[in-house]
Short mmCIF file of C-alpha atoms and ligand atoms in Angstrom, two decimals:
data_model
loop_
_atom_site.label_atom_id
_atom_site.label_comp_id
_atom_site.label_asym_id
_atom_site.label_seq_id
_atom_site.Cartn_x
_atom_site.Cartn_y
_atom_site.Cartn_z
CA MET A 1 131.58 164.56 46.58
CA PHE A 2 131.49 165.85 50.39
CA GLU A 3 133.50 163.57 51.90
CA ARG A 4 136.59 165.54 54.17
CA SER A 5 135.31 168.81 53.10
CA VAL A 6 132.41 167.91 55.65
CA GLU A 7 133.30 169.57 58.25
CA LEU A 8 134.86 172.21 57.10
CA TYR A 9 131.66 173.36 55.41
CA ASP A 10 130.61 175.67 58.14
CA LEU A 11 133.21 178.00 57.55
CA ILE A 12 133.63 177.41 53.74
CA TYR A 13 130.10 178.94 54.05
CA SER A 14 130.12 181.39 56.80
CA ASP A 15 129.22 184.22 55.30
CA LYS A 16 125.97 182.84 53.60
CA ASP A 17 122.78 184.74 55.05
CA TYR A 18 120.17 181.86 56.57
CA GLU A 19 118.69 183.00 58.78
CA GLY A 20 117.51 185.89 55.72
CA GLU A 21 116.88 182.82 52.97
CA ALA A 22 115.02 181.04 56.06
CA THR A 23 113.04 184.67 55.56
CA TRP A 24 111.63 184.52 52.15
CA ILE A 25 111.76 180.75 52.22
CA ARG A 26 108.82 180.91 55.31
CA ASP A 27 107.28 184.23 53.75
CA ALA A 28 106.71 181.86 50.42
CA VAL A 29 105.74 179.06 51.70
CA ARG A 30 102.38 181.46 53.79
CA LYS A 31 101.43 183.82 51.05
CA ARG A 32 100.77 180.30 49.44
CA CYS A 33 99.07 177.99 52.01
CA PRO A 34 98.36 180.23 55.15
CA ASN A 35 97.74 178.03 57.70
CA ALA A 36 101.25 175.79 57.44
CA ARG A 37 103.32 173.61 59.68
CA THR A 38 105.31 171.20 58.96
CA LEU A 39 108.25 171.43 56.70
CA LEU A 40 111.07 169.20 55.25
CA ASP A 41 114.53 170.14 53.64
CA VAL A 42 116.08 168.17 51.51
CA ALA A 43 119.39 167.90 50.96
CA CYS A 44 119.02 169.73 54.32
CA GLY A 45 123.52 169.61 55.39
CA THR A 46 124.35 171.38 57.71
CA GLY A 47 120.86 171.54 59.16
CA ARG A 48 120.97 176.45 58.38
CA HIS A 49 118.05 176.27 57.75
CA LEU A 50 116.38 173.95 59.19
CA ALA A 51 117.45 175.46 62.49
CA ALA A 52 115.97 178.74 61.01
CA LEU A 53 113.64 177.76 59.91
CA GLN A 54 112.12 175.29 62.98
CA ILE A 55 111.30 178.95 65.26
CA SER A 56 108.22 178.80 62.31
CA PHE A 57 107.75 175.84 61.32
CA ALA A 58 108.30 172.19 62.69
CA SER A 59 110.92 171.27 61.01
CA GLU A 60 112.52 167.69 60.16
CA GLY A 61 115.52 167.53 57.34
CA VAL A 62 116.87 164.73 54.95
CA ASP A 63 120.53 164.33 53.24
CA SER A 64 122.09 161.44 51.68
CA SER A 65 125.83 161.93 53.78
CA PRO A 66 125.01 160.61 57.56
CA GLU A 67 128.40 162.84 58.26
CA PHE A 68 125.84 166.25 57.03
CA VAL A 69 123.03 164.32 58.96
CA ASN A 70 124.31 163.63 62.32
CA LEU A 71 125.97 167.81 62.46
CA ALA A 72 122.33 168.47 61.74
CA ARG A 73 121.69 166.27 64.28
CA GLU A 74 123.12 168.30 67.05
CA ARG A 75 122.61 171.65 65.45
CA THR A 76 118.86 171.47 65.27
CA GLY A 77 117.14 168.35 67.90
CA ALA A 78 114.86 167.62 64.92
CA PRO A 79 113.86 164.83 63.89
CA VAL A 80 116.97 164.74 60.59
CA HIS A 81 117.00 161.36 58.46
CA GLN A 82 118.89 159.55 56.05
CA GLY A 83 118.35 159.55 52.41
CA ASP A 84 118.35 159.80 48.66
CA MET A 85 116.43 162.41 47.14
CA ASP A 86 116.21 160.46 44.15
CA CYS A 87 114.49 158.04 46.30
CA LEU A 88 113.25 159.62 49.34
CA ASP A 89 109.61 157.81 51.26
CA LEU A 90 109.44 159.31 54.29
CA GLY A 91 105.56 157.63 54.82
CA LYS A 92 104.87 161.41 55.71
CA GLN A 93 103.82 164.59 55.12
CA PHE A 94 104.33 168.16 55.62
CA ASP A 95 103.35 171.42 54.77
CA ALA A 96 106.19 172.88 52.62
CA VAL A 97 109.15 170.60 50.96
CA ILE A 98 112.13 172.69 50.70
CA CYS A 99 115.71 171.87 49.03
CA MET A 100 117.96 175.16 48.86
CA PHE A 101 121.58 176.24 47.46
CA SER A 102 121.11 174.05 44.29
CA SER A 103 121.80 170.23 45.64
CA ILE A 104 119.18 169.43 42.87
CA GLY A 105 122.03 169.47 40.24
CA TYR A 106 123.53 166.56 42.44
CA SER A 107 119.90 164.62 41.47
CA THR A 108 120.66 162.09 38.69
CA ASN A 109 116.90 161.79 37.76
CA LEU A 110 115.72 164.58 38.19
CA ASN A 111 111.67 163.41 37.28
CA ASP A 112 112.28 160.92 40.63
CA ALA A 113 113.72 163.58 42.16
CA ILE A 114 110.76 166.01 42.28
CA PHE A 115 108.03 163.38 41.98
CA SER A 116 110.09 162.43 45.24
CA MET A 117 109.42 165.54 47.20
CA ALA A 118 106.22 166.16 45.76
CA ARG A 119 104.80 161.99 47.69
CA HIS A 120 105.80 164.64 50.88
CA LEU A 121 103.45 166.71 50.46
CA TYR A 122 99.68 167.35 52.00
CA PRO A 123 96.93 168.57 49.71
CA GLY A 124 97.93 172.33 49.15
CA GLY A 125 101.90 172.23 50.35
CA VAL A 126 104.26 174.18 48.62
CA LEU A 127 107.44 172.76 47.10
CA ILE A 128 110.74 175.40 47.19
CA VAL A 129 114.00 173.94 45.02
CA GLU A 130 116.76 176.33 44.23
CA PRO A 131 117.78 175.71 40.46
CA TRP A 132 122.01 174.62 39.90
CA PHE A 133 123.35 176.63 36.63
CA THR A 134 121.61 175.52 32.95
CA ALA A 135 124.48 174.70 30.23
CA ASP A 136 124.05 178.09 29.15
CA GLN A 137 125.27 179.69 32.25
CA TRP A 138 127.91 177.40 33.62
CA MET A 139 131.47 178.26 31.96
CA THR A 140 134.97 176.49 31.97
CA GLY A 141 137.85 176.74 32.60
CA SER A 142 136.93 179.27 35.59
CA LEU A 143 138.36 179.78 38.73
CA GLN A 144 137.63 180.29 42.06
CA VAL A 145 139.72 181.10 44.88
CA LEU A 146 138.09 181.12 48.37
CA VAL A 147 140.01 182.15 51.78
CA ARG A 148 137.82 181.62 54.81
CA GLU A 149 139.64 181.47 58.96
CA ALA A 150 138.78 180.91 62.53
CA ASP A 151 139.88 179.41 65.91
CA GLY A 152 143.48 178.53 64.30
CA LEU A 153 142.28 177.30 61.39
CA ARG A 154 142.80 178.48 57.64
CA VAL A 155 141.21 177.29 54.35
CA ILE A 156 141.67 178.21 50.55
CA ARG A 157 139.52 176.73 48.13
CA MET A 158 140.69 176.76 45.12
CA SER A 159 137.80 174.78 42.32
CA SER A 160 138.19 174.50 38.56
CA SER A 161 134.96 174.42 36.96
CA SER A 162 134.95 172.08 33.28
CA VAL A 163 132.26 169.89 31.92
CA GLU A 164 131.50 166.49 31.18
CA GLY A 165 128.34 166.71 28.89
CA SER A 166 125.11 167.52 30.71
CA VAL A 167 127.28 167.17 34.25
CA SER A 168 128.54 170.73 35.44
CA VAL A 169 132.33 169.06 37.38
CA MET A 170 134.23 171.23 39.87
CA GLU A 171 137.48 169.94 41.15
CA MET A 172 138.20 171.17 44.12
CA HIS A 173 141.78 171.29 46.05
CA HIS A 174 141.92 172.02 49.30
CA LEU A 175 144.60 173.93 51.04
CA VAL A 176 144.03 173.53 55.59
CA GLY A 177 146.59 174.24 57.61
CA THR A 178 146.54 174.09 62.01
CA PRO A 179 149.72 175.90 64.06
CA SER A 180 150.77 172.21 63.16
CA THR A 181 149.67 171.26 60.13
CA ILE A 182 148.94 171.15 56.98
CA GLU A 183 147.06 168.91 54.90
CA HIS A 184 145.55 169.12 50.61
CA PHE A 185 143.15 166.94 49.67
CA VAL A 186 141.45 167.21 46.13
CA GLU A 187 136.80 166.37 45.99
CA THR A 188 135.74 166.16 42.66
CA HIS A 189 131.99 167.67 42.11
CA ARG A 190 129.50 166.75 38.84
CA MET A 191 126.13 168.31 39.41
CA THR A 192 122.91 168.16 36.28
CA LEU A 193 123.06 171.57 34.38
CA PHE A 194 119.07 170.86 34.06
CA SER A 195 117.52 173.00 31.65
CA PHE A 196 114.24 175.45 33.30
CA ASP A 197 111.96 173.66 30.64
CA GLU A 198 112.94 170.45 32.65
CA TYR A 199 112.21 171.49 35.77
CA GLU A 200 109.81 173.04 34.94
CA SER A 201 108.07 168.90 32.74
CA ALA A 202 109.09 167.59 36.49
CA PHE A 203 107.30 169.54 37.89
CA ARG A 204 103.98 168.98 36.08
CA ARG A 205 104.11 165.73 36.03
CA ALA A 206 105.03 165.46 39.52
CA GLY A 207 100.99 167.19 39.29
CA LEU A 208 102.83 170.52 41.07
CA SER A 209 102.42 173.78 39.69
CA TYR A 210 105.43 176.11 38.50
CA GLU A 211 107.29 178.80 38.47
CA LEU A 212 110.42 180.90 38.84
CA ALA A 213 110.93 183.98 41.12
CA GLN A 214 114.12 186.02 40.77
CA PRO A 215 115.86 186.15 42.76
CA GLY A 216 114.32 184.26 44.89
CA PRO A 217 116.06 183.29 48.77
CA SER A 218 120.13 183.74 47.54
CA GLY A 219 119.97 185.19 44.13
CA ARG A 220 119.90 182.10 41.74
CA GLY A 221 115.66 182.40 41.18
CA ALA A 222 113.08 179.89 43.03
CA LEU A 223 111.56 176.97 41.40
CA ILE A 224 107.93 177.01 43.39
CA GLY A 225 105.62 174.31 43.11
CA GLN A 226 102.50 174.09 44.31
CA THR A 227 100.14 170.72 44.84
CA PRO A 228 96.17 170.98 43.96
CA LYS A 229 94.18 171.47 47.51
C1 SAM B 301 125.47 172.41 48.42
S1 SAM B 301 124.94 171.28 50.38
C2 SAM B 301 123.37 172.04 50.04
C3 SAM B 301 123.33 171.79 51.81
C4 SAM B 301 122.58 172.44 52.55
N1 SAM B 301 120.45 172.92 51.77
C5 SAM B 301 122.30 174.27 53.31
O1 SAM B 301 121.76 174.93 52.04
O2 SAM B 301 123.21 174.61 53.44
C6 SAM B 301 124.49 169.88 48.85
C7 SAM B 301 123.91 169.09 50.15
O3 SAM B 301 122.99 167.83 49.48
C8 SAM B 301 123.08 167.24 49.65
N2 SAM B 301 123.01 165.93 49.08
C9 SAM B 301 124.06 165.32 47.81
N3 SAM B 301 122.65 163.79 46.88
C10 SAM B 301 122.12 164.12 47.71
C11 SAM B 301 120.69 162.94 47.21
N4 SAM B 301 120.78 162.40 46.55
N5 SAM B 301 120.33 163.02 48.59
C12 SAM B 301 119.76 163.66 48.85
N6 SAM B 301 121.23 164.39 49.60
C13 SAM B 301 122.02 164.73 49.58
C14 SAM B 301 124.85 166.71 49.82
O4 SAM B 301 125.30 165.73 50.86
C15 SAM B 301 124.97 168.38 51.16
O5 SAM B 301 124.38 167.67 52.64
#
């Protein structure tokens, strides 16, 4: 999972259009829940969606990593909780709950994760989940190379993809260079390749409606559910 790369996260994803995605999220929430005022971002990372959504909603975040929690708090000043999406219980409700950038793939129990998110919704509240790849979509044996540079820091990340049963595995080699040092470290990310049937079943079991919006905020699609009013 994310370990050493936490501090490089914003540089690695510096070309991601968080503002544009936040506009998509805001519109999707308002279309279904016009008076929505509050939002919870589950697996919020460094808080870039949160920062963009704070203008529209009183927003809070959750992440399992203390390092990401601190970065999101620093960026937004919003309440950001440490918690696991598979058993989250903040004891409060929101008008919208989101889980973006395919973070749902890190769940080890999809039904528990969707149930946990749904219980944080008021009646009529909206859940938006950006899915991870399905088994059919996942390509094993592919290599991805990413190069980023800022403020005298150079990062090269080369990732290889494989699969273990229904779990996609990405071995990510990082070279991080400054004028004085070059560091190499490896992180292994494991994300479950849930099917759309499994997503729909988890939404319905949690008492939510289910729709798949394409292309969604970033081209990965969006799973959208709503609790009964
Ligand atoms: C790909 S990042 C996405 C972060 C953010 N949503 C974004 O769009 O930049 C995945 C995030 O999921 C978090 N995460 C992984 N497993 C989690 C879990 N079980 N519960 C909560 N957060 C988790 C990681 O710490 C990381 O911040």
